[in-house]
XYZ file of N, CA and C in Angstrom:
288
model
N -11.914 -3.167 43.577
C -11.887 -3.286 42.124
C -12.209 -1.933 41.507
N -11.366 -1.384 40.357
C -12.017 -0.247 39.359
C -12.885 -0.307 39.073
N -13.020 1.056 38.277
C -14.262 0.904 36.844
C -13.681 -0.224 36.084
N -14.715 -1.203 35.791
C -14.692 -1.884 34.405
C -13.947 -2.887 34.862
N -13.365 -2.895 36.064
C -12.603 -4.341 36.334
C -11.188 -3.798 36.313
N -10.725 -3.189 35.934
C -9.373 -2.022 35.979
C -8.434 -3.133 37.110
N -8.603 -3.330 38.440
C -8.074 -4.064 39.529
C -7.782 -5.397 39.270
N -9.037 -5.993 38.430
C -9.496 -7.308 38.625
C -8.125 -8.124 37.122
N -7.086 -8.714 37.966
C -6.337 -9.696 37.052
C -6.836 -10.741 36.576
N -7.916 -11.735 37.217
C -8.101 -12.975 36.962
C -8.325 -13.183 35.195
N -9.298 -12.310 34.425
C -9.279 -12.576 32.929
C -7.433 -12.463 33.050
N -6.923 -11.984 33.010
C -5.565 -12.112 32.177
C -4.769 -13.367 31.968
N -5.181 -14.654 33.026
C -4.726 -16.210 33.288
C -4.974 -16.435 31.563
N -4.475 -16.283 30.130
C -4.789 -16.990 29.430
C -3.823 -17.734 28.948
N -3.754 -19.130 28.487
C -3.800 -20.062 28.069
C -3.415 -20.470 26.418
N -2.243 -19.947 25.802
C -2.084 -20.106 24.229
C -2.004 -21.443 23.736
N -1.388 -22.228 24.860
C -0.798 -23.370 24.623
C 0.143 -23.465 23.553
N 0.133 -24.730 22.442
C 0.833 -24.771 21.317
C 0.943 -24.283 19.977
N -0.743 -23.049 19.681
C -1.261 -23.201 18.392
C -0.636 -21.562 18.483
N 0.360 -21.010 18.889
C 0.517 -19.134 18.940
C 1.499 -19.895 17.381
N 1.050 -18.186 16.533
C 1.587 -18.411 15.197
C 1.022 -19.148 14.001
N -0.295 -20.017 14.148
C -1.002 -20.658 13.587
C -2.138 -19.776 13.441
N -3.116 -19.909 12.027
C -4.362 -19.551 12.518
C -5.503 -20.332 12.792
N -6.172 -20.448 13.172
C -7.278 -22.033 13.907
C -8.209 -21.992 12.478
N -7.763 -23.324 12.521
C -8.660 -24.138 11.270
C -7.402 -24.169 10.241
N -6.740 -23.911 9.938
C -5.454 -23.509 9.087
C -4.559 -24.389 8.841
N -3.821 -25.649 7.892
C -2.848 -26.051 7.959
C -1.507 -24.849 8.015
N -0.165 -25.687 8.563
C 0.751 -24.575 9.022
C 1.386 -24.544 7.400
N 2.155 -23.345 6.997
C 2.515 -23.104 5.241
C 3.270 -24.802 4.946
N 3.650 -25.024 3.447
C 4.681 -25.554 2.859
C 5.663 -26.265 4.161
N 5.890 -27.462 4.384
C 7.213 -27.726 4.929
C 7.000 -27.194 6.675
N 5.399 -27.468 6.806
C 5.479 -27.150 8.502
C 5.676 -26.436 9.023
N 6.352 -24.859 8.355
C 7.263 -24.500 9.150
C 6.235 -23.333 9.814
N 4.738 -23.174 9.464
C 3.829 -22.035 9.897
C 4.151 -20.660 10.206
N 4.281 -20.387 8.558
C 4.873 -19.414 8.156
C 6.534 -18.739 8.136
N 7.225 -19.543 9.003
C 8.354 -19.203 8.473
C 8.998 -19.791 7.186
N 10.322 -19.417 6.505
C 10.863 -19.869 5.535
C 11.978 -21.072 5.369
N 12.640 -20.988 5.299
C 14.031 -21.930 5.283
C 14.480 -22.047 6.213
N 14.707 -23.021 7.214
C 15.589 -22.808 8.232
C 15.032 -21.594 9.507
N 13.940 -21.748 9.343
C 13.230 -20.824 10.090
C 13.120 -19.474 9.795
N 13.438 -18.889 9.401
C 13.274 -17.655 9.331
C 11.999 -16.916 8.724
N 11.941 -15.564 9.157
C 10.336 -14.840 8.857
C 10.712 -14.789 7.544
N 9.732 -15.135 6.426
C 9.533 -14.053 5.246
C 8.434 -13.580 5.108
N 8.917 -12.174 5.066
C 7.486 -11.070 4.425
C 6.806 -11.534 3.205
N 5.780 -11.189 3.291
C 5.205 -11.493 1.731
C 5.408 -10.362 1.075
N 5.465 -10.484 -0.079
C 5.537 -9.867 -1.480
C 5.044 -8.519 -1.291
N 5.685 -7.354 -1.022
C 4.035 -5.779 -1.088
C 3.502 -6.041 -2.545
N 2.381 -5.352 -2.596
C 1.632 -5.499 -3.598
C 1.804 -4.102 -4.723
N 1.430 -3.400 -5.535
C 1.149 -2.626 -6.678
C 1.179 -1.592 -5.203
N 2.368 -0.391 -5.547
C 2.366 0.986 -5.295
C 1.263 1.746 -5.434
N 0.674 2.374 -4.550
C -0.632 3.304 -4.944
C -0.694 4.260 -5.741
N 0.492 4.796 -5.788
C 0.880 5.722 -7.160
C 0.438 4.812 -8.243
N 1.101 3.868 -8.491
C 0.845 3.222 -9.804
C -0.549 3.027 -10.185
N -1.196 2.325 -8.912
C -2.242 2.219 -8.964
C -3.523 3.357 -9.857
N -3.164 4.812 -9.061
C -3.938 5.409 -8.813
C -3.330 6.200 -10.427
N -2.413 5.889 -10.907
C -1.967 6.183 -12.431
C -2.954 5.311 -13.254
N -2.858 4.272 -13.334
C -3.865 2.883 -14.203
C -4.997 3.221 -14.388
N -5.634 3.796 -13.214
C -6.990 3.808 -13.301
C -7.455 4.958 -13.671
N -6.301 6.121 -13.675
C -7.292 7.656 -14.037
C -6.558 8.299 -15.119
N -7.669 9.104 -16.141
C -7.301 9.032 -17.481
C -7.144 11.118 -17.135
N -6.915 11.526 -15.642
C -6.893 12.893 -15.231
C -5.405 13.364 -15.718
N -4.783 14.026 -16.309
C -3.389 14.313 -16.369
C -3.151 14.429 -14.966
N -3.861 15.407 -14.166
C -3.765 16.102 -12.504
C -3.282 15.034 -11.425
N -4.146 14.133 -11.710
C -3.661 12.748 -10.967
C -2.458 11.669 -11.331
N -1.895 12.166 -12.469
C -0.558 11.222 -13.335
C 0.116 12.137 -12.434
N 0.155 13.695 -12.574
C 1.001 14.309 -11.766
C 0.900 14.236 -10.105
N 0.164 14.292 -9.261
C 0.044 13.962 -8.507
C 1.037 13.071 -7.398
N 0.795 11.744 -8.537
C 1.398 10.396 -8.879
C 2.819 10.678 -8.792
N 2.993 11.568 -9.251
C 4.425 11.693 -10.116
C 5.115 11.117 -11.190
N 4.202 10.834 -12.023
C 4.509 10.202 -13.222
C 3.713 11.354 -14.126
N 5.010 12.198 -14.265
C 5.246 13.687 -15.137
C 4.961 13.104 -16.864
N 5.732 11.754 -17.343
C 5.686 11.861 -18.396
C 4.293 11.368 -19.159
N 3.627 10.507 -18.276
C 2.274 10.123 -18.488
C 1.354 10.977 -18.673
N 1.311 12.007 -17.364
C 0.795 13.717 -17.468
C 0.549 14.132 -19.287
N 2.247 14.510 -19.444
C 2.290 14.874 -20.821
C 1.427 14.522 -21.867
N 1.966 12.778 -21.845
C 0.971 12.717 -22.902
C -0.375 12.440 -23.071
N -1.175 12.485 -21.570
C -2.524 12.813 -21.967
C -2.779 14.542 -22.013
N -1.999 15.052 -21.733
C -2.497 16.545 -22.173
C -2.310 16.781 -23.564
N -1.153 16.095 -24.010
C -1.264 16.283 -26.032
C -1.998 15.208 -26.355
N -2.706 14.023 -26.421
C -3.484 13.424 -26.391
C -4.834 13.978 -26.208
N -4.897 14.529 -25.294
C -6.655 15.244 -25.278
C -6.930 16.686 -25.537
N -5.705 17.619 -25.464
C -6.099 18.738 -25.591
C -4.994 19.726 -26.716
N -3.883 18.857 -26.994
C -2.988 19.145 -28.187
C -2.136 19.635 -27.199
N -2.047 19.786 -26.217
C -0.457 20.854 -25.653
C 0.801 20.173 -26.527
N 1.619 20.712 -26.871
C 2.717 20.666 -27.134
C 4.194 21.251 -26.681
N 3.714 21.998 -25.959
C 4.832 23.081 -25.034
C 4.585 22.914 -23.751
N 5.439 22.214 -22.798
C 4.932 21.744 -21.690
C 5.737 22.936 -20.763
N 6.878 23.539 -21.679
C 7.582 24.921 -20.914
C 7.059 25.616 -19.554
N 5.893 26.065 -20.042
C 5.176 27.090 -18.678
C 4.139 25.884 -18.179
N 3.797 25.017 -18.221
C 3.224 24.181 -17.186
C 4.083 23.591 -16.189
N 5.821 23.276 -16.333
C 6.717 22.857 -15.214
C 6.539 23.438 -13.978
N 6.620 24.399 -13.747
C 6.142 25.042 -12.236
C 4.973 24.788 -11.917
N 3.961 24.986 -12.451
C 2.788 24.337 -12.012
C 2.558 22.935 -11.589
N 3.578 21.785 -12.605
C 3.440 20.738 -12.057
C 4.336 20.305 -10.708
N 5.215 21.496 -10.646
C 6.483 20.252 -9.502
C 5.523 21.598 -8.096
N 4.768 22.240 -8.281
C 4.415 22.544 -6.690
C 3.261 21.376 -6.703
């Protein structure tokens, strides 16, 4: 036998039986089908809110709208908090 049991197969004998795809304690989704959809098939769930977006919502930083890439949001908290109005010579600064 190895280190650590390395040789030793016997743990590997396991046993799923009927419940693989279920989680224990869990009824199976809607219509039995435990987690699949119509006629069997997988559906993904829904992704949730983009982290960009996210990370737009929550910060009032122009730096982080850009970041984000949401250039026009940028804008208007910089004329919003600090009056810019000529966004001309800030374009290079924002697209590196």
């Amino acid at each position: 036998s190895g280190a650590w049991g390395a040789g030793d197969d016997d743990d590997l004998d396991l046993d799923f039986g009927d419940d693989i795809g279920e989680t224990a304690g869990e009824e199976p989704a809607a219509g039995g089908l435990g987690g699949l959809g119509e006629g069997g098939v997988f559906v993904a769930p829904t992704p949730g809110t983009d982290k960009a977006a996210i990370w737009v919502q929550n910060s009032s930083l122009a730096a982080d709208h850009v970041a984000a890439g949401s250039f026009e949001s940028a804008m208007n908290l910089l004329n919003r908090q600090i009056g810019v109005v000529n966004f001309k010579p800030l374009r290079q600064a924002m697209m590196d």
